[in-house]
XYZ file of C-alpha atoms in Angstrom:
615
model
C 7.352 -82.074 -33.774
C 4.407 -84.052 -35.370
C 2.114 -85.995 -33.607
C 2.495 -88.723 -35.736
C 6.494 -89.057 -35.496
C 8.309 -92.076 -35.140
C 11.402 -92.222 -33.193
C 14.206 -94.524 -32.567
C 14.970 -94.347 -29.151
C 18.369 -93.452 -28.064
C 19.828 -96.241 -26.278
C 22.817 -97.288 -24.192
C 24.187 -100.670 -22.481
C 22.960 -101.139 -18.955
C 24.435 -104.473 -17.378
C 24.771 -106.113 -20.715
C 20.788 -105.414 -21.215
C 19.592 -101.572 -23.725
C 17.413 -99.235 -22.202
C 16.246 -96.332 -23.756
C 16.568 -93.102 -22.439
C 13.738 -90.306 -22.009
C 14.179 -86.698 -23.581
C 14.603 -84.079 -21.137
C 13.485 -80.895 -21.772
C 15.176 -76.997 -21.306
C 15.214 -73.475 -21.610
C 16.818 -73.792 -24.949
C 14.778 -76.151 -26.584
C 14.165 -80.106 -26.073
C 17.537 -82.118 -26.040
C 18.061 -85.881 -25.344
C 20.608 -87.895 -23.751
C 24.377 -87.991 -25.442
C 22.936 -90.138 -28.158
C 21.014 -88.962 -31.177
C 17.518 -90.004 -32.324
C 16.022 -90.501 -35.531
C 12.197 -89.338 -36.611
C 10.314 -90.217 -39.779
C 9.590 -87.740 -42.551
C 6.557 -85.846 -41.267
C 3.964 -86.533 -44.301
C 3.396 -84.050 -46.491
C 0.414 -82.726 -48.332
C 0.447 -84.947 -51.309
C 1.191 -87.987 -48.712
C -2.570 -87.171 -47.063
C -4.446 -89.894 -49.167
C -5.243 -92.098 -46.219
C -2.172 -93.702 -46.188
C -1.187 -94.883 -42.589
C 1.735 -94.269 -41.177
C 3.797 -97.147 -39.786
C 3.846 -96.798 -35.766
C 5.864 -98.556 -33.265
C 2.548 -98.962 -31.104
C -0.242 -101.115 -31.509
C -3.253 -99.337 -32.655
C -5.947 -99.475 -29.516
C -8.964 -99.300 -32.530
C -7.831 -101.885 -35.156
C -10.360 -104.517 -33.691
C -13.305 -102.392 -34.648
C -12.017 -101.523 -38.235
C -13.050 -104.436 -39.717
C -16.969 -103.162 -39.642
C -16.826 -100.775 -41.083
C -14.472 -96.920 -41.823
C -17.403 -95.184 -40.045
C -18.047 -97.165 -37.012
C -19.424 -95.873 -34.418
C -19.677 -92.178 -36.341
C -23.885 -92.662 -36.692
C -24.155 -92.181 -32.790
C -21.108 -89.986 -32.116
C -22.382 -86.826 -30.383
C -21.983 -83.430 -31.637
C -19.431 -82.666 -29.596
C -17.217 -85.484 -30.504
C -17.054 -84.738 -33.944
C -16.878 -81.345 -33.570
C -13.695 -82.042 -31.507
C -11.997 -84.408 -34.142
C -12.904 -81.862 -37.219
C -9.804 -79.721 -38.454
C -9.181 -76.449 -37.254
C -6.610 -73.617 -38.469
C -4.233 -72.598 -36.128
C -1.522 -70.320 -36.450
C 1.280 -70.706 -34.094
C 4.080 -67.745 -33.673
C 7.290 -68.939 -33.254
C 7.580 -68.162 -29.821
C 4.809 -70.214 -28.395
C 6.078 -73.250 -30.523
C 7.679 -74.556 -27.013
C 5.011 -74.617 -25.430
C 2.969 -76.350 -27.687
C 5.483 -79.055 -27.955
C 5.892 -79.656 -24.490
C 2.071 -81.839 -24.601
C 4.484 -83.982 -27.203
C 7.566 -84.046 -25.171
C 5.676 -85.429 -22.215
C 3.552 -87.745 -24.752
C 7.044 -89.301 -26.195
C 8.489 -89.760 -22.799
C 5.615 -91.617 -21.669
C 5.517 -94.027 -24.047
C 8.784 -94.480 -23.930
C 8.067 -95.816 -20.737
C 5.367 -98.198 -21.851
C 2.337 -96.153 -20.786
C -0.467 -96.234 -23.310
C -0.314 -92.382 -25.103
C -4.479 -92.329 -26.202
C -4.579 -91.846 -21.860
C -1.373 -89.706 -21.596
C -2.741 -87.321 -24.601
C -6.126 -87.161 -22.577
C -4.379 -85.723 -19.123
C -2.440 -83.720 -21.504
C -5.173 -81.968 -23.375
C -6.704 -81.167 -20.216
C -3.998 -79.557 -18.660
C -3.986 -77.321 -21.980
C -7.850 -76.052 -21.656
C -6.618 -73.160 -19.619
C -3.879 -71.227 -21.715
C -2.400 -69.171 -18.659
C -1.539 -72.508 -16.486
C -0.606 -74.140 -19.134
C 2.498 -71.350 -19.979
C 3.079 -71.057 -16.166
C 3.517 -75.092 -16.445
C 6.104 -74.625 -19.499
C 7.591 -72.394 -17.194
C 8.438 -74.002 -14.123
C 9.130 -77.480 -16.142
C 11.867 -75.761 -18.404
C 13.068 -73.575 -15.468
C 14.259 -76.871 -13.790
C 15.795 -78.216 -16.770
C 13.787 -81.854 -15.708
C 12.768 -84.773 -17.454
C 9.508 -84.022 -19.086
C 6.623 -86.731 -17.967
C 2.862 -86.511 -17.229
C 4.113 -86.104 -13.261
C 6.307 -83.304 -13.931
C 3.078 -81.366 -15.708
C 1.179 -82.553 -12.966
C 3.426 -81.341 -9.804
C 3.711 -78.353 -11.548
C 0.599 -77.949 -12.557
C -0.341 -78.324 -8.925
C 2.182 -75.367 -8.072
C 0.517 -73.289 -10.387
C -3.050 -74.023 -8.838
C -0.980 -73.021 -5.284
C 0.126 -69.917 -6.469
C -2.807 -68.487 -8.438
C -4.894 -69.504 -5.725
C -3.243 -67.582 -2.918
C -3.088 -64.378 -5.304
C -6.806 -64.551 -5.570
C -7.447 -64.970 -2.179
C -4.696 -61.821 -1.745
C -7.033 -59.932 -3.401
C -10.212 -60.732 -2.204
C -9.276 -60.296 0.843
C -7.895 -56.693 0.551
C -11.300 -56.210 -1.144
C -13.084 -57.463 1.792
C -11.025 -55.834 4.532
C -12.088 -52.494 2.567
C -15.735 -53.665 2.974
C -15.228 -54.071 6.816
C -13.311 -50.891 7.212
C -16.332 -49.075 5.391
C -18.993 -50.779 7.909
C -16.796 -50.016 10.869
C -16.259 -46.407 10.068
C -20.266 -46.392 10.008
C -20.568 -48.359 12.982
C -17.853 -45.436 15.046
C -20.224 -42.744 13.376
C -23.394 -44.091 15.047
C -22.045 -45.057 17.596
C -20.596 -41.657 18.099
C -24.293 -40.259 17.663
C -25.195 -42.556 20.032
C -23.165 -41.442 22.843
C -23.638 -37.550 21.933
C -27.559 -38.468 22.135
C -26.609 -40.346 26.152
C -24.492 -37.521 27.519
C -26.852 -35.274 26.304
C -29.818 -36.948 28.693
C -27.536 -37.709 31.105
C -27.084 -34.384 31.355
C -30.819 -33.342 31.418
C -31.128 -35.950 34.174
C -28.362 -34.670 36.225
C -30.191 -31.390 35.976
C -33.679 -32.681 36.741
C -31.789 -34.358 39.920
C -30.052 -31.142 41.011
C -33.326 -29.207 40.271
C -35.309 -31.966 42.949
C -32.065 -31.704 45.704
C -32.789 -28.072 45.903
C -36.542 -28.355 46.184
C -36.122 -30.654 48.876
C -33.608 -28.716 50.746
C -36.010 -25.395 50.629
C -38.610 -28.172 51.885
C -36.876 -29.420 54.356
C -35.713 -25.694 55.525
C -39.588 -25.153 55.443
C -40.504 -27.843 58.045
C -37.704 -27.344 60.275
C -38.989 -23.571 60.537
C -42.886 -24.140 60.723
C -42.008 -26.839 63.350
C -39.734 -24.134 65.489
C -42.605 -21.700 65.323
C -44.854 -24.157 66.820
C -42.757 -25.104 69.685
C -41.844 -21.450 70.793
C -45.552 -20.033 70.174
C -47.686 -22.964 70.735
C -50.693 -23.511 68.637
C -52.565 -20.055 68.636
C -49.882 -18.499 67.460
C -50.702 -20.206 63.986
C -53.385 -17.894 63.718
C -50.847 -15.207 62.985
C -48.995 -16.852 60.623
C -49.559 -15.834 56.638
C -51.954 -17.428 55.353
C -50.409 -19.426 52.721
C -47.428 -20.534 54.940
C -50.703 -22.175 56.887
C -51.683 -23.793 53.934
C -48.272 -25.010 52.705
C -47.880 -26.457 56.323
C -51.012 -28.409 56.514
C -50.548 -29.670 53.040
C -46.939 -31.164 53.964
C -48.552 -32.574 57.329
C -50.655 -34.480 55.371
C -48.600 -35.711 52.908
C -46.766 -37.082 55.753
C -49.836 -38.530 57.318
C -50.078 -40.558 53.711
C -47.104 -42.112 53.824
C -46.719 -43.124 57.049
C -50.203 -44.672 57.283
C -49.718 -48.355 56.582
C -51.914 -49.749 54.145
C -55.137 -51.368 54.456
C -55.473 -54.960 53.709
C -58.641 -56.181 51.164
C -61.346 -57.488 53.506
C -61.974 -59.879 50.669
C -58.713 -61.559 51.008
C -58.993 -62.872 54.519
C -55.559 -62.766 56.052
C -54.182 -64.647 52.768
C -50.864 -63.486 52.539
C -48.601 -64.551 49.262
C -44.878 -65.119 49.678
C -42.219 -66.287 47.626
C -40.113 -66.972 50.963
C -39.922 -70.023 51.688
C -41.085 -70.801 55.726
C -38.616 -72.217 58.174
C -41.798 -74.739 58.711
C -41.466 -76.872 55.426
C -38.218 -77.960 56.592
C -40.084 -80.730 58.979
C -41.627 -82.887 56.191
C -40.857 -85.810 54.667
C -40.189 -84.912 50.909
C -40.223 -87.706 47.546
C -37.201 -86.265 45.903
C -36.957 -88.748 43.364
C -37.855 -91.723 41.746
C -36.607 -94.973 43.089
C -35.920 -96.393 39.307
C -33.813 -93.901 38.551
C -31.335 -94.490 41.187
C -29.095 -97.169 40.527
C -26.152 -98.594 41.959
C -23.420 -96.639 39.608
C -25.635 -93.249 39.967
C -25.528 -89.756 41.705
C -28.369 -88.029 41.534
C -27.746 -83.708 42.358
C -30.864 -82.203 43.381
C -32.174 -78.474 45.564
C -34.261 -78.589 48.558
C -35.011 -75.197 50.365
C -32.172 -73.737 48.657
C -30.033 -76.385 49.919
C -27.380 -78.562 47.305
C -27.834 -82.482 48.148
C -26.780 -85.624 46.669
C -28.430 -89.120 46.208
C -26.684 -92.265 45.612
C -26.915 -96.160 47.259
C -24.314 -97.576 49.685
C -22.932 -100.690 49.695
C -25.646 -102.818 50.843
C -27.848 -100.765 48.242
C -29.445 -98.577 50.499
C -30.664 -95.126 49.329
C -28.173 -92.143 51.219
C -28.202 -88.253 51.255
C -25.556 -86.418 51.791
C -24.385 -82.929 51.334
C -23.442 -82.159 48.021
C -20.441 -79.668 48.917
C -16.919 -81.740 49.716
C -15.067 -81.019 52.679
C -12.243 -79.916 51.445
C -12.700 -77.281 48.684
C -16.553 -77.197 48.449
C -16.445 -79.037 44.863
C -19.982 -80.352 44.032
C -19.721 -84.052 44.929
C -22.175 -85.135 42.146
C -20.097 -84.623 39.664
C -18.194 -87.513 40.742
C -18.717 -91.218 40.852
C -19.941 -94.254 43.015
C -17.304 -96.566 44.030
C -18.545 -99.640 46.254
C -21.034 -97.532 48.062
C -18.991 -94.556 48.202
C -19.607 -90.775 46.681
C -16.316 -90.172 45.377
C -15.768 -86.179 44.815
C -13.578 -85.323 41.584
C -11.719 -82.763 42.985
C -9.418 -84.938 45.018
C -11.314 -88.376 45.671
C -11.929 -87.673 48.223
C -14.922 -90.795 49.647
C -18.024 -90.617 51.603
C -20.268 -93.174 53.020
C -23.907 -92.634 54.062
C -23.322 -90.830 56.879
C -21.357 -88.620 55.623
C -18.346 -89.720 56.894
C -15.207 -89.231 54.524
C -13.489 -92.732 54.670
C -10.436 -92.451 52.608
C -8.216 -89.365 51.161
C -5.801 -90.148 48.738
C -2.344 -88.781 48.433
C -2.487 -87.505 51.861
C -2.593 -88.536 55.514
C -6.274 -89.983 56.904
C -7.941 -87.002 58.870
C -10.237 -88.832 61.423
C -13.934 -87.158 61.627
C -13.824 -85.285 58.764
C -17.356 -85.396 57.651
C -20.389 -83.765 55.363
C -24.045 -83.446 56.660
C -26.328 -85.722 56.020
C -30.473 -86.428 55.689
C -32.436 -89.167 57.290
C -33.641 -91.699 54.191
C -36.446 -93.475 53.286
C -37.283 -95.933 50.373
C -41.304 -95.897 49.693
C -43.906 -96.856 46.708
C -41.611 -96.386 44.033
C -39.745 -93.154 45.537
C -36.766 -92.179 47.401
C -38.006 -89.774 50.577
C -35.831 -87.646 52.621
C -35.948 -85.331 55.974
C -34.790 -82.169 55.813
C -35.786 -80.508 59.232
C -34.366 -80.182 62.390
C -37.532 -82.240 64.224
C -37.905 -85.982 64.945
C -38.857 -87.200 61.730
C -42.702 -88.921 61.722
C -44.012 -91.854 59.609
C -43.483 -91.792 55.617
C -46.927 -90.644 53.936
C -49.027 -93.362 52.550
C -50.387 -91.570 49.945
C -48.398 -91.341 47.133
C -48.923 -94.771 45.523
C -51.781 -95.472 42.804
C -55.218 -97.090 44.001
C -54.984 -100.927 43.931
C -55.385 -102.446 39.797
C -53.843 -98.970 38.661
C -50.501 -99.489 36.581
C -47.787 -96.820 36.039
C -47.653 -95.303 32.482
C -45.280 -92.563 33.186
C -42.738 -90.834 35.803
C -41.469 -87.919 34.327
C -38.882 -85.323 35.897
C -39.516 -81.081 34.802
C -37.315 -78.304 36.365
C -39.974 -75.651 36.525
C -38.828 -71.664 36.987
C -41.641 -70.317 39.527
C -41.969 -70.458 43.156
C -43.553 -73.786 43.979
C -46.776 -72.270 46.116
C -47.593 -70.554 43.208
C -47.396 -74.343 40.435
C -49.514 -76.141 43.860
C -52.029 -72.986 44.128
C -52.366 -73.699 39.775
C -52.726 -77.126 40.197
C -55.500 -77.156 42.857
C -57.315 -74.999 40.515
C -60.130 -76.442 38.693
C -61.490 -73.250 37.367
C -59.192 -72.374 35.041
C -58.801 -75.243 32.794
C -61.475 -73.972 30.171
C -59.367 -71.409 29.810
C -56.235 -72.050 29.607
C -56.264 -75.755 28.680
C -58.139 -75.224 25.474
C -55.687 -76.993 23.204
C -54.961 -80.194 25.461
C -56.393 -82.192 28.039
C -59.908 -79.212 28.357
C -60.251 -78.771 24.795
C -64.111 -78.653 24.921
C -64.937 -78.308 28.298
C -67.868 -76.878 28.836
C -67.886 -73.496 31.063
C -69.618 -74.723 34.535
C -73.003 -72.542 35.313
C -73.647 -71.372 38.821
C -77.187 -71.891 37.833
C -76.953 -75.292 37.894
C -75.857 -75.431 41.201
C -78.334 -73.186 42.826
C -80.646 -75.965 41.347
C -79.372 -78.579 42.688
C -78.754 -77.497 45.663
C -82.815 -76.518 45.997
C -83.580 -80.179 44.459
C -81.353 -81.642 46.869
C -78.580 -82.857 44.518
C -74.646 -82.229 43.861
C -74.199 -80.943 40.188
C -70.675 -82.754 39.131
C -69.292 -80.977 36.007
C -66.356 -82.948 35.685
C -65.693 -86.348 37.330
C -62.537 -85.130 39.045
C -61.556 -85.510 42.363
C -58.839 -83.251 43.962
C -56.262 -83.408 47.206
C -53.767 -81.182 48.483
C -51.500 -83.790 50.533
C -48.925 -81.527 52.964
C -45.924 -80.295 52.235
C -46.077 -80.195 48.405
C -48.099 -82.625 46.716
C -51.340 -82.848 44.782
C -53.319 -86.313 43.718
C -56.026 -86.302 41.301
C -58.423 -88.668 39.942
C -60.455 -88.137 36.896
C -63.004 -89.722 35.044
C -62.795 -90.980 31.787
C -65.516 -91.999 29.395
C -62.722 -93.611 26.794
C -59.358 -92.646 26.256
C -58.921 -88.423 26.714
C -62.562 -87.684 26.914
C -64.117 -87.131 30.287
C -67.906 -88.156 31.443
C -69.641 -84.810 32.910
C -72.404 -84.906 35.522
C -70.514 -87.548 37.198
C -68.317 -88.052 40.068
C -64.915 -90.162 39.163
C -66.294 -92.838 41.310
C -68.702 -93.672 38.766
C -66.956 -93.701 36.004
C -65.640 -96.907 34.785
C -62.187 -95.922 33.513
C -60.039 -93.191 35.575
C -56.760 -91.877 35.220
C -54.798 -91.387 38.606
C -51.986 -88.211 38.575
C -49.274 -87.534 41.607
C -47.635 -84.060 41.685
C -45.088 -83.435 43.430
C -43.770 -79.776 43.436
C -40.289 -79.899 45.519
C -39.399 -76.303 46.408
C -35.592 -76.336 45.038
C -34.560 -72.861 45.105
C -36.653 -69.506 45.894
C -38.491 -69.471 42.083
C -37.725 -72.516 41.308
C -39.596 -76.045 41.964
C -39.029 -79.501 40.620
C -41.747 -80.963 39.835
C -42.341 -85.056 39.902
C -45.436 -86.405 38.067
C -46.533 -89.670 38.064
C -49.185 -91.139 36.070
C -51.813 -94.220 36.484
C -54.130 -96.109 34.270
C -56.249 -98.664 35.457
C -57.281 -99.887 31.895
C -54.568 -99.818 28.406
C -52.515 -101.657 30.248
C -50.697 -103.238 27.115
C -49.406 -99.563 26.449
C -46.489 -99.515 28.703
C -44.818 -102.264 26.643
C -45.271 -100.018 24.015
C -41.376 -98.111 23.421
C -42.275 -94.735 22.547
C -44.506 -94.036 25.036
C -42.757 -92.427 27.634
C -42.460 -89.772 25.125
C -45.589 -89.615 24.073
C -46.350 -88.795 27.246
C -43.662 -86.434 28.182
C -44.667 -84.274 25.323
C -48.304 -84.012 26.631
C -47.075 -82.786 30.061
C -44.969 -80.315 28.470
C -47.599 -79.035 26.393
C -50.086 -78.648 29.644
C -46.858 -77.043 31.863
C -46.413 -74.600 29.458
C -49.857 -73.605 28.780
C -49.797 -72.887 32.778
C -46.032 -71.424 32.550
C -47.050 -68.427 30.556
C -49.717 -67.191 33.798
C -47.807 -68.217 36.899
C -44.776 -66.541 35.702
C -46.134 -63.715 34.804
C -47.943 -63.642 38.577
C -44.000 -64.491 39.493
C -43.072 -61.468 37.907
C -45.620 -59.056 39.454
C -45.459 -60.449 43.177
C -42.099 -59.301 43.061
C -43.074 -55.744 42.507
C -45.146 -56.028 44.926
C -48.222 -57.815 43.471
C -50.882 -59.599 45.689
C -52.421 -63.132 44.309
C -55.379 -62.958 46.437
C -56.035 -59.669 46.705
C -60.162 -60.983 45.710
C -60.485 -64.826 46.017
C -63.809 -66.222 44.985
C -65.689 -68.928 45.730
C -63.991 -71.417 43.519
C -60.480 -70.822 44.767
C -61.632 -72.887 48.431
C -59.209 -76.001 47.669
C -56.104 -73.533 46.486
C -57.267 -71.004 49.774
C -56.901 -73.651 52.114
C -53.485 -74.602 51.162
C -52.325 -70.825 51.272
C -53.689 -71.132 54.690
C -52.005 -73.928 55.813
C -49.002 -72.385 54.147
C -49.200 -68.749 56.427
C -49.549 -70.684 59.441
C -46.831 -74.050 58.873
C -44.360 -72.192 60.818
C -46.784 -72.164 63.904
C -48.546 -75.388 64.264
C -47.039 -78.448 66.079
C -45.674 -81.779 64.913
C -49.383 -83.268 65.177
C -51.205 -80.972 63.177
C -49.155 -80.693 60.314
C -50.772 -82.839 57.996
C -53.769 -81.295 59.164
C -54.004 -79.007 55.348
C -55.019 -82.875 53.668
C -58.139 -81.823 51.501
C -60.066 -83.914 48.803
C -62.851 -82.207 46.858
C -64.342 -83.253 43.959
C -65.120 -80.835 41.288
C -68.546 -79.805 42.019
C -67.466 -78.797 45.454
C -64.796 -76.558 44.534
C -66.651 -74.719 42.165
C -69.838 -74.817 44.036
C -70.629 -71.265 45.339
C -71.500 -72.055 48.863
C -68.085 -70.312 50.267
C-alpha cells in the first residue's frame, strides 16, 4: 500500500449514528471488517509533476506555503535533507508484510483521529532496528489483533523482554566460566598453600620431638648427678669424669639464672608501672560527665573501673546512678528510656528509681525489693560526680571549675584506647611537646637549655620557658594554665601569671575499662569571649583536640603495647619527669594511705620547675 492512499472507511450503523471500523491485521495478509474499502489510484510515473494528491486530512504545513516552496530548506541541517532525499529500495516479496505493517498501524490511527505526521514518527523509530522490528510483525500477526501504535508498542516491549533476558543468558554463562577459571586457580594455590603448612608443621613437630628427648636425657642427667651426690657426699665428685663435672656445674648454674629474681634499675626508684587498676581508686569522687548533657529525657551509659553504670535525672530532676545491668535478664538498661524519673529497661520495662529500686513490672505480678546497685551523686561546677568506693564518701573537689572572669569555650567527650595512668603520666609531661606537638599547639617551641637554668639558678633567678602552669589533682585529673601572648602563640620567659591573656584546660581521664579511659576536657578563655556565640565553634575546637590526642595516641599506645610484654615506663626517669613521678607515686601507694591523705598527690608546677634539673 502507498503512503499516499486514500481510503473510504468501511462503515456500519451503530445506534442510528456510522462509525468506521479499523483494519485488523493477520497471518495471511491485512483484512478489514465484513465491509469493503476503496483506495485511490496510486500515482504513477507520468502523474509525478507536483501534482497533489487530494487527502482526507488537513495538511499540518499549508500555513507556511504561502512564503515560499523552499521554506525553511536554507537552514535545514544536513541530516534533514539527507533523510527526505530518495533512496532505492528493493523489497522481496516476502518482507512486503512487514513493511506494510508501519502503514497498517498509520491507517488505523488516523482512523481514529490521531494526527499520522506523530504516528509515522513512533513508527519509523520502531523500524531503526530491523530484527525487532520482524519480531514485532511477528507477535502482532501471530495474534491476529487490531493493528495500532499500542499493539507495536506492547509488543515491541515483549521483544525488548525477551532479547534482553537472552543476552543476559549469555553473559552470564560467559561470566560463570570466568569465575570457574579463577576458582580452579584459587583451589590450586590454595592447595600449594596447605602442602607448603603441613610440610612445616611437620618440621615443627620434629623440632618439638627432637627438644622432648633432649630434655628427657636432661632430666635423666640431673636426677643421676643428684643421686650420686646424696649417696657419696661431696668428695666423691672428685671421682667423677671430668666432663660429667662440667656438664653438672653448667646445669647448676643455669638453674641459679633462672631462679634468681631480677634486679630492679636503681634509677627507677621503686616506680612500678601497672595497667591494673588499684582497689584504692575506688574511694574518690569521680566527674563522669557533663551536667549539660544530661537532660531530663536522657540516659547516659558510661565504664568506671570496669564497672557498666547508667546516668539519668529523677523526678524532681536530680542527677541518679544506677547499675546499668536489669534485674531480670542483665539487659543493658541504657538502652532504654526515661519515663517520669524512671530508667525504663527495654527488655521488659521493667522501672527503676534512683535508688535503684524497681517500682513497677509490667505483665507480671509486683516483686517487692527487687533492686539494682546504686552510686552516691553529686551535681558540681558544671559536672555530674559520683562515688564508686566502698568508704564514707568526703567533700566534692573544688577544683574543677575555671578561675573567676574565665568563660567556657568547649566541653568535649573522647573515648581514648590506653590505660588511663599512662594519658595522665603524658599529660603531666611538659618535655615532650617539642617533639611531638610540632604540627599543633608547640609548633615552634623552642627546645629548653639546661644551661639556662644553671644560670639562673647562680644569678638567683627562675628561667620560665613557657608560661605554663601544671597540677595533678587526685584521682584522675590534670588543670593547666598557659600563657598566651595573642591568640595560639605563647609568651616565653614568663610565668602564666604574668601574662595578660591565659587559656585554662581541665582533663579528666576516667579509667573505664583496663586500656581504656574516657577522657573529659574542658576549656577556658578569659578574653574572645564573643566566640562562643559563634556556631561552628565547638567543632573547631573538637578538631584541634583530636589533632593533639592523636599526635600523643601514636606513643602511649605503642608504650601500651610493650608494657604488656613486659615493658617498664620508668625503667630511667630524668629530671624532668618530677610532676608525672609523683603521680606514679601516689599511684603505687593509693591502696595504702588513709582517707586523709588521699588528696595528698595535689601538685602545681610551673614549667621551669619541672624541667629544671635540680631532681
Amino acid at each position: 500500500m502507498h503512503p499516499a492512499c486514500s481510503v473510504s472507511l468501511p462503515q456500519v450503523r451503530d445506534g442510528g449514528h456510522l462509525v468506521s471500523r479499523p483494519i485488523a491485521s493477520s497471518s495471511r495478509g491485512f483484512h478489514c471488517a465484513p465491509r469493503s474499502f476503496r483506495c485511490a489510484a496510486t500515482p504513477s510515473d507520468d502523474e509525478s509533476t507536483g501534482a497533489n494528491v487530494p487527502l482526507n486530512f488537513p495538511d499540518p504545513e499549508a500555513k507556511f506555503r504561502r512564503y515560499g516552496k523552499f521554506f525553511g530548506g536554507r537552514y535545514s541541517l544536513a541530516v534533514d535533507w539527507l533523510g527526505r532525499a530518495p533512496r532505492i529500495r528493493f523489497r522481496q516479496k516476502a518482507d512486503r508484510g512487514v513493511d506494510q505493517l508501519s502503514e497498517l498501524a498509520i491507517l488505523n490511527e488516523r482512523l481514529a483521529g490521531r494526527p499520522p505526521w506523530e504516528i509515522r514518527r513512533k513508527v519509523d523509530y520502531l523500524k531503526t532496528r530491523k530484527r525487532n522490528w520482524e519480531m514485532i510483525y511477528q507477535q502482532v500477526t501471530a495474534k491476529d489483533a487490531v493493528t495500532t501504535l499500542r499493539s507495536l508498542e506492547e509488543a515491541n516491549r515483549k521483544v525488548e523482554a525477551a532479547l534482553s533476558e537472552e543476552s543476559r543468558e549469555s553473559t552470564s554463562v560467559g561470566d560463570l566460566k570466568k569465575v570457574l577459571v579463577d576458582l580452579q586457580g584459587e583451589v590450586n594455590e590454595a592447595h600449594q598453600k596447605l602442602h607448603l603448612t603441613e610440610a612445616r608443621v611437620k618440621q615443627n613437630m620434629d623440632r618439638i620431638n627432637t627438644l622432648k628427648r633432649e630434655a628427657e636425657e636432661l632430666d635423666a642427667l640431673d636426677k643421676s648427678m643428684h643421686s650420686i651426690r646424696s649417696e657419696a657426699g661431696a668428695e666423691t665428685l672428685d671421682s667423677v669424669p671430668g666432663d660429667l663435672r662440667e656438664i653438672t656445674s653448667s646445669l647448676d648454674k643455669d638453674a641459679k639464672t633462672h631462679t634468681q629474681t631480677p634486679k630492679k634499675n636503681k634509677r627507677s626508684k621503686g616506680l612500678e608501672s601497672s595497667l591494673e587498676m588499684e582497689d584504692g581508686l575506688g574511694n574518690f569522687w569521680y566527674p563522669v560527665s557533663f551536667t549539660s548533657k544530661l537532660d531530663s529525657n536522657t540516659l547516659i551509659p558510661f565504664d568506671l573501673l570496669d564497672e557498666p553504670w547508667v546516668l539519668f535525672r529523677d523526678e524532681n530532676g536530680s542527677p541518679a546512678c544506677v547499675r546499668d545491668e536489669c534485674a531480670h535478664r542483665a539487659a543493658p538498661i541504657s538502652a532504654g528510656t526515661v519515663k517520669d524519673g524512671k530508667a525504663v529497661c527495654p527488655y521488659h520495662g521493667w522501672e527503676y528509681d534512683s535508688t535503684g529500686l524497681c517500682t513497677h513490672m509490667p505483665s507480671t505480678v509486683q516483686c517487692k525489693g527487687i533492686r539494682v546497685a546504686s552510686l552516691p551523686v553529686a551535681e558540681r561546677d558544671g559536672f555530674v560526680w559520683i562515688w564508686p568506693g566502698d568508704d564514707v564518701p568526703g567533700e566534692v573537689p573544688d577544683f574543677t571549675p575555671p578561675p573567676k572572669g574565665y568563660s567556657i569555650h568547649a566541653e568535649i567527650e573522647v573515648q581514648v584506647p590506653v590505660e588511663h595512668g599512662l594519658l595522665l603520666e603524658n599529660l603531666l609531661d611538659l618535655a615532650h611537646a617539642p617533639f611531638t606537638h610540632t604540627s599543633t599547639f608547640a609548633k615552634g617551641w623552642p627546645v629548653p637549655d639546661v644551661v639556662k637554668f644553671n644560670t639562673a639558678k647562680l644569678l638567683g633567678g627562675n628561667w620560665e620557658p613557657y608560661p605554663i602552669d601544671m597540677s595533678f589533682e587526685p584521682p584522675c585529673m590534670v588543670v593547666s594554665k598557659i600563657g598566651l601572648a595573642q591568640p595560639g602563640k605563647i609568651m616565653r620567659g614568663q610565668r602564666a601569671d604574668t601574662c595578660d591573656k591565659h587559656l585554662h584546660q581541665l582533663h579528666v581521664c576516667l579509667p573505664n575499662r583496663k586500656g581504656e579511659v574516657r577522657l573529659l576536657y574542658r576549656m577556658s578563655l578569659d578574653f574572645l569571649g564573643w566566640m562562643r556565640a559563634l556556631p561552628f565553634m565547638d567543632k573547631i575546637w573538637k578538631n584541634v583536640a583530636n589533632q593533639v590526642l592523636g599526635e600523643d595516641l601514636v606513643l602511649v599506645q605503642g608504650q601500651q603495647k610493650r608494657m604488656s610484654k613486659g615493658g617498664n615506663t620508668w625503667a630511667n626517669p630524668v629530671s624532668y619527669d618530677k610532676l608525672a613521678i609523683r603521680y606514679r607515686r601516689w599511684r603505687n601507694s593509693v591502696d595504702d594511705i588513709g582517707p586523709g591523705a588521699r588528696m595528698a598527690g595535689r601538685t602545681r608546677m610551673s614549667a621551669g620547675e619541672m624541667l629544671s634539673p635540680d631532681e
